[in-house]
Structure formats: C-alpha cells, structure tokens
Amino acid sequence: MTLRACVLVMPVLLAVGCGPTEEPVVDELTGQVLMEATTKYDMHRLLEDTDISGGQWITPAQVQQFLQQKGSYLAGYTDPAWGKTGATLIVERSRAYGISPLYMLARIQTESSLITSGTSTNLAKATGCGCPDTAGCDVSYAGFGNQVECSAKKIRGYFNDLDAGRTTVSGWKVGLTKQTSDPCSVKPVNKATAALYTYTPWVGAYAIQCGKTTVGGSSLVASVFNRFKGEYAWGTGAGATCYSGTVDADVVQGACVQSSSDALWRQCLSGVFTGGSTAKPSNCTASYPFCASSTLGRSVPTRTCVQSSGNGAWQQCGAGGAWLAAPSAPISGAGPAGSCFEMYAL
C-alpha cells in the first residue's frame, strides 16, 4: 500500500535571524515535512497482536467524539455509497473482520491524514488499500467505506494466514527474516508486525534500527497508534462484548464461537477474541458451534440455512448448535439467528 507520513508533520518554518538553519526532512513519497519522532519503535516488534485485533469495545460514538476532537473532515462525513457516517464505517467494518477501530484510525491517518485534516483530500484512498507503491490505485476500492472494508479484510487475511502457520501473501511470517523496501533485514517477533510489513513493506523513520529517514513506513503506524491511544479515554474493554463475523452480532464476555472461516474456536475475553484452537474452551458462557446436518452429511457454521430432506422445512443453525425453524429463509435470506451465512435448498 502507498506509504503515507501524515501525523508527525509540520509546516516548513521560515528562519528568523542570521544563525544557521537545518533543512526540513521531506517525505520523498508524499512531499510532507516530517517531524523528529519523540518515541521510536523496535522494527522487529512494531505493535502487539492485540493492538490490531483488540479494541472491539470501541463504539461509533467514541470514534465520532475523537474525530470531532481532531477537527477531522470525517466528523461530518456520510459515505453516499454506504449511507453511513465515517465513524460508523470505521467501527462496523473493522469489527466485521475482528480488527481494532483504533488501529484503523491510525492506518487512515498514516495513509491519508484524514483524521486530522479538515478537508476531503485523499478520501477516495483513505487507507491506501489497493494503492501499491509501484502503480496507481485500483478504482474498484475507491471511496471511504470501500477503503475501510478493503483494509480490514486484508489485515484479517494476513492474520488468518499467520494463525494457520503460513506466510502472508508477500512472504512475511513470525520468526522469518525478510528484507523490507528500505532495505532493512527484519525478523518479526509477532503476527502484528508481520501483517504491518505485508501491508506496507517499509520500516521507515520511526524505528530504532535501520530506519529510512525520509519515509514514514510501518513504524509510523506504530507511532500514530500509540499517540491516538493516549489522546482519548478508549476504555479497557473489561467485561466488554466482542463482535463476531460468524454470528454477525456482538457476543457476551466469555462466549465461544467456532469460526466460519477456519472452524477454530475463539473466546471473547475483555472485548478481544482469543487465538483459534481446535478444542472448545471449557468455560464458555455462551456457545456458537457448527450444527450437524443429516441433509448435507456434514456440519455447517452458525447462521447457515438448510432445507431439510426429511420434511422440506427450512432450518437455521443457531446458538448452542440447535436447529431453529426458519420458514422465511427462502424469501428473506434470513432466519431467527440473522442473515443466512449460506443457503442449501433441496
């Protein structure tokens, strides 16, 4: 994705007096002036995994207040294609993929400056998603809502690969040394760092080691994230719910969900889902397993709608692995557990 160095920027100041002045450092990709970072990050551990996958308790109201506090153009923006406000899109689309809205705020700022900008400049490429360094932006991802959706989906895809022990699409993996575009030799110690370099393969100016002083890079995302984290009372998430894309709803603290993407079990703890496991946790406060279908001869995820071969009636997989009557499913595409994840008619 196209690199953006947008938070730690300042206008070029004219020198006063006759003493020597230092030339400003200008980002070679954006043309913006970079400020000296007050905090720098280990390029092998830019953020923690929960920095990217946590924050599920953050609400649209909190994000809206933060945007207003920052004087952001997005504070008064509604995406015409989605019919939703910028704050709502940041939270809903991030949570749909188990990504922190706070991370998304940092990504947007890093790529387009929209969190602190009072103008709509770069709105169409807000997260830099579909905008590689070597080519122009893919028009299919243009628009604010599409950009947030694209970015959250890609980061979740990187985490899914890493959770499964695979490298990401560009070859990044925990514990595997790889060259960035700076170039720097980086060995990510966690999934968050590997995912960040997959999205933006530059270390940049805000890392302790091997930084490229004229590009923001992935280290800027860490800098922005931690800055934003300390500028608003986001809360701790204690006792908070988690949004589950499998259930397509918030689930309570301690709830366990068998993911529709990989069939692994994850539990909601303090507003964050744990890493996937093949065994169901023993202390679940609620459970959303796959349901066994004799019609299909296999188990299917929560919200799946199936027309029974026994009596032709439609049913939907619900909480606790129970089949629920869903007579309206063939017409509405939904049942008592929500929209049908998949539909199987006779």
Short mmCIF file of C-alpha atoms in Angstrom, two decimals:
data_model
loop_
_atom_site.label_atom_id
_atom_site.label_comp_id
_atom_site.label_asym_id
_atom_site.label_seq_id
_atom_site.Cartn_x
_atom_site.Cartn_y
_atom_site.Cartn_z
CA MET A 1 0.00 0.00 0.00
CA THR A 2 1.17 3.51 -0.68
CA LEU A 3 3.18 4.92 2.17
CA ARG A 4 1.89 7.94 3.99
CA ALA A 5 3.65 10.00 6.67
CA CYS A 6 0.88 12.24 7.83
CA VAL A 7 0.62 12.58 11.60
CA LEU A 8 4.05 13.71 12.57
CA VAL A 9 4.16 16.55 10.10
CA MET A 10 4.63 20.30 10.38
CA PRO A 11 4.74 23.27 8.04
CA VAL A 12 8.09 24.45 6.78
CA LEU A 13 9.14 27.30 9.06
CA LEU A 14 10.97 30.35 7.83
CA ALA A 15 14.17 31.04 9.75
CA VAL A 16 14.32 34.23 11.78
CA GLY A 17 17.67 35.87 12.48
CA CYS A 18 21.04 35.20 10.97
CA GLY A 19 22.01 31.85 12.57
CA PRO A 20 22.34 28.63 10.57
CA THR A 21 19.15 26.66 9.87
CA GLU A 22 18.57 22.97 9.21
CA GLU A 23 16.88 21.83 6.03
CA PRO A 24 13.49 20.22 6.73
CA VAL A 25 13.18 16.48 6.12
CA VAL A 26 10.60 15.91 3.40
CA ASP A 27 8.90 12.56 2.86
CA GLU A 28 10.11 11.51 -0.57
CA LEU A 29 6.77 9.86 -1.40
CA THR A 30 4.30 12.42 -0.03
CA GLY A 31 6.21 15.69 -0.09
CA GLN A 32 5.25 16.38 3.52
CA VAL A 33 7.65 17.59 6.17
CA LEU A 34 8.47 15.01 8.84
CA MET A 35 8.95 15.96 12.45
CA GLU A 36 11.55 14.29 14.60
CA ALA A 37 9.93 11.38 16.42
CA THR A 38 9.91 11.64 20.20
CA THR A 39 9.42 7.86 20.51
CA LYS A 40 10.79 5.18 18.24
CA TYR A 41 9.89 1.52 17.94
CA ASP A 42 11.66 -1.81 17.57
CA MET A 43 11.36 -2.64 13.89
CA HIS A 44 11.01 -6.34 14.78
CA ARG A 45 8.05 -5.63 17.13
CA LEU A 46 6.14 -2.57 15.97
CA LEU A 47 2.82 -3.33 17.67
CA GLU A 48 1.30 -6.13 19.74
CA ASP A 49 -1.15 -8.58 18.17
CA THR A 50 -3.98 -7.23 20.35
CA ASP A 51 -3.26 -3.69 19.15
CA ILE A 52 -4.57 -4.78 15.76
CA SER A 53 -7.13 -7.42 16.76
CA GLY A 54 -8.38 -5.82 20.01
CA GLY A 55 -10.47 -2.74 20.68
CA GLN A 56 -13.74 -4.48 19.85
CA TRP A 57 -15.48 -2.50 22.60
CA ILE A 58 -14.80 0.83 20.86
CA THR A 59 -18.08 2.40 19.74
CA PRO A 60 -19.04 4.68 16.84
CA ALA A 61 -19.86 7.38 19.43
CA GLN A 62 -16.31 7.25 20.80
CA VAL A 63 -14.81 7.44 17.31
CA GLN A 64 -17.13 10.31 16.44
CA GLN A 65 -16.00 12.24 19.53
CA PHE A 66 -12.37 11.57 18.65
CA LEU A 67 -12.86 12.81 15.08
CA GLN A 68 -14.51 15.96 16.39
CA GLN A 69 -11.68 16.44 18.87
CA LYS A 70 -9.22 16.23 15.98
CA GLY A 71 -11.17 18.61 13.74
CA SER A 72 -11.45 15.88 11.14
CA TYR A 73 -13.39 16.24 7.92
CA LEU A 74 -14.72 12.76 8.68
CA ALA A 75 -16.59 14.07 11.74
CA GLY A 76 -19.25 15.48 9.40
CA TYR A 77 -18.97 12.92 6.61
CA THR A 78 -21.51 10.34 5.45
CA ASP A 79 -20.49 7.95 2.69
CA PRO A 80 -23.19 8.16 -0.02
CA ALA A 81 -22.47 4.64 -1.28
CA TRP A 82 -22.85 3.07 2.18
CA GLY A 83 -25.30 5.55 3.71
CA LYS A 84 -23.30 5.59 6.95
CA THR A 85 -21.11 8.09 8.77
CA GLY A 86 -17.35 7.89 8.75
CA ALA A 87 -17.27 6.91 12.44
CA THR A 88 -19.82 4.15 11.92
CA LEU A 89 -17.93 2.72 8.95
CA ILE A 90 -14.62 2.74 10.83
CA VAL A 91 -16.13 0.77 13.72
CA GLU A 92 -18.52 -1.54 11.87
CA ARG A 93 -16.20 -2.57 9.04
CA SER A 94 -13.24 -3.01 11.39
CA ARG A 95 -15.25 -5.11 13.84
CA ALA A 96 -16.67 -7.20 10.99
CA TYR A 97 -13.17 -8.58 10.47
CA GLY A 98 -12.05 -8.57 14.10
CA ILE A 99 -9.80 -5.54 13.58
CA SER A 100 -9.41 -2.74 16.11
CA PRO A 101 -11.10 0.55 15.15
CA LEU A 102 -8.20 2.31 16.88
CA TYR A 103 -5.75 0.58 14.56
CA MET A 104 -7.95 1.62 11.63
CA LEU A 105 -7.81 5.25 12.77
CA ALA A 106 -4.01 5.02 12.80
CA ARG A 107 -3.98 3.39 9.35
CA ILE A 108 -6.22 6.09 7.90
CA GLN A 109 -4.08 8.85 9.37
CA THR A 110 -0.86 7.24 8.19
CA GLU A 111 -2.13 6.82 4.65
CA SER A 112 -4.21 9.95 4.08
CA SER A 113 -4.09 12.38 7.06
CA LEU A 114 -7.90 12.34 7.14
CA ILE A 115 -8.12 12.00 10.93
CA THR A 116 -6.51 15.39 11.49
CA SER A 117 -7.33 17.01 8.16
CA GLY A 118 -10.27 19.35 7.79
CA THR A 119 -10.52 18.63 4.06
CA SER A 120 -11.58 15.66 1.95
CA THR A 121 -8.21 15.31 0.22
CA ASN A 122 -7.36 11.62 -0.32
CA LEU A 123 -10.85 10.50 0.76
CA ALA A 124 -11.06 8.04 -2.13
CA LYS A 125 -7.85 6.30 -1.00
CA ALA A 126 -8.22 6.77 2.75
CA THR A 127 -6.42 3.58 3.83
CA GLY A 128 -4.13 3.19 0.82
CA CYS A 129 -5.79 -0.16 0.11
CA GLY A 130 -5.35 -1.21 -3.49
CA CYS A 131 -2.72 1.52 -3.93
CA PRO A 132 0.67 -0.21 -4.39
CA ASP A 133 3.87 1.83 -4.33
CA THR A 134 4.63 0.89 -7.93
CA ALA A 135 1.24 1.65 -9.52
CA GLY A 136 -1.90 3.75 -9.26
CA CYS A 137 -4.89 2.92 -7.08
CA ASP A 138 -7.40 0.27 -8.12
CA VAL A 139 -10.63 2.17 -8.80
CA SER A 140 -12.73 -0.75 -7.50
CA TYR A 141 -11.57 0.17 -3.98
CA ALA A 142 -12.25 3.90 -4.32
CA GLY A 143 -14.43 5.57 -1.70
CA PHE A 144 -14.15 5.83 2.06
CA GLY A 145 -16.33 2.88 3.04
CA ASN A 146 -14.73 0.66 0.40
CA GLN A 147 -11.29 1.68 1.63
CA VAL A 148 -12.03 0.78 5.26
CA GLU A 149 -13.63 -2.50 4.20
CA CYS A 150 -10.67 -3.37 1.95
CA SER A 151 -8.09 -2.55 4.61
CA ALA A 152 -9.79 -4.50 7.41
CA LYS A 153 -10.36 -7.51 5.14
CA LYS A 154 -6.75 -7.60 4.01
CA ILE A 155 -5.31 -7.32 7.52
CA ARG A 156 -7.65 -10.10 8.71
CA GLY A 157 -6.50 -12.23 5.77
CA TYR A 158 -2.87 -11.73 6.78
CA PHE A 159 -3.68 -12.77 10.36
CA ASN A 160 -5.58 -15.83 9.12
CA ASP A 161 -2.52 -16.94 7.14
CA LEU A 162 -0.25 -16.35 10.12
CA ASP A 163 -2.66 -18.12 12.52
CA ALA A 164 -2.52 -21.15 10.21
CA GLY A 165 1.30 -21.14 10.22
CA ARG A 166 1.54 -19.88 6.63
CA THR A 167 3.44 -16.90 5.30
CA THR A 168 1.40 -13.90 4.22
CA VAL A 169 0.80 -13.19 0.55
CA SER A 170 4.15 -11.37 0.28
CA GLY A 171 6.15 -13.89 2.31
CA TRP A 172 6.13 -12.42 5.84
CA LYS A 173 5.99 -14.75 8.84
CA VAL A 174 6.79 -14.66 12.55
CA GLY A 175 10.43 -15.62 13.11
CA LEU A 176 11.33 -15.45 9.41
CA THR A 177 13.91 -12.85 8.38
CA LYS A 178 12.96 -10.84 5.30
CA GLN A 179 14.09 -7.66 3.59
CA THR A 180 11.91 -4.57 3.53
CA SER A 181 11.96 -2.00 0.74
CA ASP A 182 14.18 0.39 2.79
CA PRO A 183 16.03 -2.10 2.69
CA CYS A 184 16.22 -3.43 6.25
CA SER A 185 16.57 -7.01 7.45
CA VAL A 186 13.56 -7.65 9.72
CA LYS A 187 12.58 -10.73 11.74
CA PRO A 188 9.04 -10.17 13.06
CA VAL A 189 8.50 -11.47 16.58
CA ASN A 190 4.71 -11.38 16.36
CA LYS A 191 1.86 -11.53 13.86
CA ALA A 192 1.05 -7.83 14.11
CA THR A 193 4.50 -6.87 12.87
CA ALA A 194 4.43 -9.41 10.03
CA ALA A 195 0.99 -8.13 8.98
CA LEU A 196 2.12 -4.49 9.05
CA TYR A 197 5.06 -5.20 6.74
CA THR A 198 2.77 -7.15 4.42
CA TYR A 199 0.57 -4.07 4.12
CA THR A 200 3.45 -1.58 3.89
CA PRO A 201 6.90 -3.19 3.31
CA TRP A 202 8.96 -0.27 4.65
CA VAL A 203 10.41 0.17 8.14
CA GLY A 204 10.56 3.94 7.86
CA ALA A 205 11.75 6.78 10.04
CA TYR A 206 10.16 5.88 13.37
CA ALA A 207 12.06 2.68 14.19
CA ILE A 208 15.13 2.37 16.38
CA GLN A 209 17.10 0.37 13.82
CA CYS A 210 17.72 0.75 10.12
CA GLY A 211 15.11 3.45 9.55
CA LYS A 212 14.77 5.31 6.27
CA THR A 213 14.68 8.89 7.45
CA THR A 214 12.67 10.25 4.53
CA VAL A 215 9.73 7.78 4.54
CA GLY A 216 7.12 7.18 7.24
CA GLY A 217 6.70 3.44 6.69
CA SER A 218 5.18 0.85 9.00
CA SER A 219 6.96 2.32 12.00
CA LEU A 220 4.80 5.42 11.54
CA VAL A 221 1.67 3.29 12.02
CA ALA A 222 3.02 2.25 15.43
CA SER A 223 3.79 5.86 16.31
CA VAL A 224 0.35 7.08 15.28
CA PHE A 225 -1.43 4.19 17.01
CA ASN A 226 0.24 4.88 20.35
CA ARG A 227 -0.31 8.61 20.01
CA PHE A 228 -4.02 8.17 19.33
CA LYS A 229 -4.29 5.56 22.12
CA GLY A 230 -3.16 8.13 24.65
CA GLU A 231 -5.24 11.02 23.36
CA TYR A 232 -8.69 9.63 24.21
CA ALA A 233 -10.20 7.54 27.03
CA TRP A 234 -10.99 4.46 24.93
CA GLY A 235 -11.50 2.22 28.00
CA THR A 236 -10.03 -1.18 28.80
CA GLY A 237 -12.69 -3.49 27.43
CA ALA A 238 -13.13 -5.25 30.77
CA GLY A 239 -16.44 -7.09 30.60
CA ALA A 240 -16.95 -5.85 27.04
CA THR A 241 -18.62 -7.76 24.26
CA CYS A 242 -16.91 -8.91 21.07
CA TYR A 243 -18.22 -8.56 17.54
CA SER A 244 -18.27 -11.89 15.70
CA GLY A 245 -18.49 -12.01 11.94
CA THR A 246 -19.58 -15.65 12.23
CA VAL A 247 -22.54 -14.73 14.44
CA ASP A 248 -22.84 -11.32 12.75
CA ALA A 249 -23.50 -9.75 16.14
CA ASP A 250 -21.88 -8.89 19.44
CA VAL A 251 -21.36 -11.84 21.77
CA VAL A 252 -21.02 -11.60 25.54
CA GLN A 253 -17.89 -11.85 27.66
CA GLY A 254 -16.74 -15.48 27.78
CA ALA A 255 -18.75 -16.58 24.74
CA CYS A 256 -17.11 -19.13 22.42
CA VAL A 257 -17.53 -19.09 18.65
CA GLN A 258 -16.50 -21.75 16.16
CA SER A 259 -15.34 -19.55 13.30
CA SER A 260 -16.97 -19.95 9.91
CA SER A 261 -13.65 -19.10 8.23
CA ASP A 262 -11.50 -21.92 9.64
CA ALA A 263 -13.70 -23.92 12.10
CA LEU A 264 -11.39 -22.95 15.00
CA TRP A 265 -12.77 -21.96 18.39
CA ARG A 266 -12.27 -18.43 19.73
CA GLN A 267 -13.43 -17.00 23.06
CA CYS A 268 -14.39 -13.40 23.86
CA LEU A 269 -12.24 -12.17 26.76
CA SER A 270 -12.14 -8.47 27.72
CA GLY A 271 -13.51 -7.42 24.35
CA VAL A 272 -10.98 -9.45 22.31
CA PHE A 273 -11.24 -12.91 20.76
CA THR A 274 -8.50 -15.35 21.73
CA GLY A 275 -6.40 -17.13 19.12
CA GLY A 276 -8.02 -20.08 17.40
CA SER A 277 -7.91 -23.61 18.83
CA THR A 278 -9.34 -26.92 17.65
CA ALA A 279 -10.72 -27.69 21.12
CA LYS A 280 -13.69 -25.80 22.52
CA PRO A 281 -12.79 -23.87 25.73
CA SER A 282 -14.27 -25.43 28.86
CA ASN A 283 -15.56 -22.21 30.45
CA CYS A 284 -17.80 -20.74 27.74
CA THR A 285 -20.63 -18.50 28.92
CA ALA A 286 -22.38 -19.00 25.57
CA SER A 287 -21.56 -21.21 22.62
CA TYR A 288 -21.89 -20.92 18.85
CA PRO A 289 -20.70 -24.24 17.38
CA PHE A 290 -21.26 -25.73 13.95
CA CYS A 291 -24.53 -27.66 13.59
CA ALA A 292 -24.60 -31.25 12.35
CA SER A 293 -26.79 -31.57 9.24
CA SER A 294 -28.05 -35.01 8.23
CA THR A 295 -29.32 -33.48 4.99
CA LEU A 296 -25.85 -32.32 3.98
CA GLY A 297 -23.97 -35.10 5.72
CA ARG A 298 -21.64 -32.64 7.47
CA SER A 299 -21.56 -29.82 10.00
CA VAL A 300 -22.12 -26.19 9.00
CA PRO A 301 -21.45 -22.82 10.70
CA THR A 302 -23.84 -20.75 12.78
CA ARG A 303 -26.47 -18.91 10.68
CA THR A 304 -26.37 -21.49 7.86
CA CYS A 305 -29.84 -22.17 6.40
CA VAL A 306 -30.72 -25.66 5.15
CA GLN A 307 -33.90 -27.11 3.67
CA SER A 308 -34.42 -30.44 5.41
CA SER A 309 -34.54 -33.58 3.29
CA GLY A 310 -36.86 -35.09 5.91
CA ASN A 311 -39.82 -32.73 5.64
CA GLY A 312 -38.73 -29.96 3.26
CA ALA A 313 -38.83 -27.35 6.03
CA TRP A 314 -36.17 -24.65 6.26
CA GLN A 315 -34.00 -24.51 9.37
CA GLN A 316 -31.13 -22.32 10.53
CA CYS A 317 -28.14 -23.20 12.69
CA GLY A 318 -28.40 -21.22 15.93
CA ALA A 319 -26.69 -20.77 19.29
CA GLY A 320 -25.69 -23.93 21.12
CA GLY A 321 -25.70 -25.93 17.87
CA ALA A 322 -29.50 -26.04 17.79
CA TRP A 323 -31.50 -26.03 14.56
CA LEU A 324 -34.16 -23.29 14.53
CA ALA A 325 -37.26 -23.14 12.32
CA ALA A 326 -36.68 -20.62 9.52
CA PRO A 327 -39.71 -20.69 7.20
CA SER A 328 -38.95 -17.27 5.70
CA ALA A 329 -35.35 -18.11 4.75
CA PRO A 330 -36.00 -18.81 1.03
CA ILE A 331 -37.76 -15.43 0.71
CA SER A 332 -35.83 -13.14 3.05
CA GLY A 333 -32.46 -14.91 3.17
CA ALA A 334 -32.63 -14.78 6.96
CA GLY A 335 -33.89 -16.67 9.98
CA PRO A 336 -34.13 -16.26 13.74
CA ALA A 337 -30.33 -16.25 14.06
CA GLY A 338 -29.91 -13.49 11.48
CA SER A 339 -29.00 -13.44 7.81
CA CYS A 340 -28.20 -16.86 6.34
CA PHE A 341 -24.44 -17.45 6.22
CA GLU A 342 -25.08 -19.91 3.38
CA MET A 343 -28.27 -21.41 1.96
CA TYR A 344 -28.83 -25.02 0.86
CA ALA A 345 -32.11 -25.83 -0.90
CA LEU A 346 -33.21 -29.30 -1.98
#
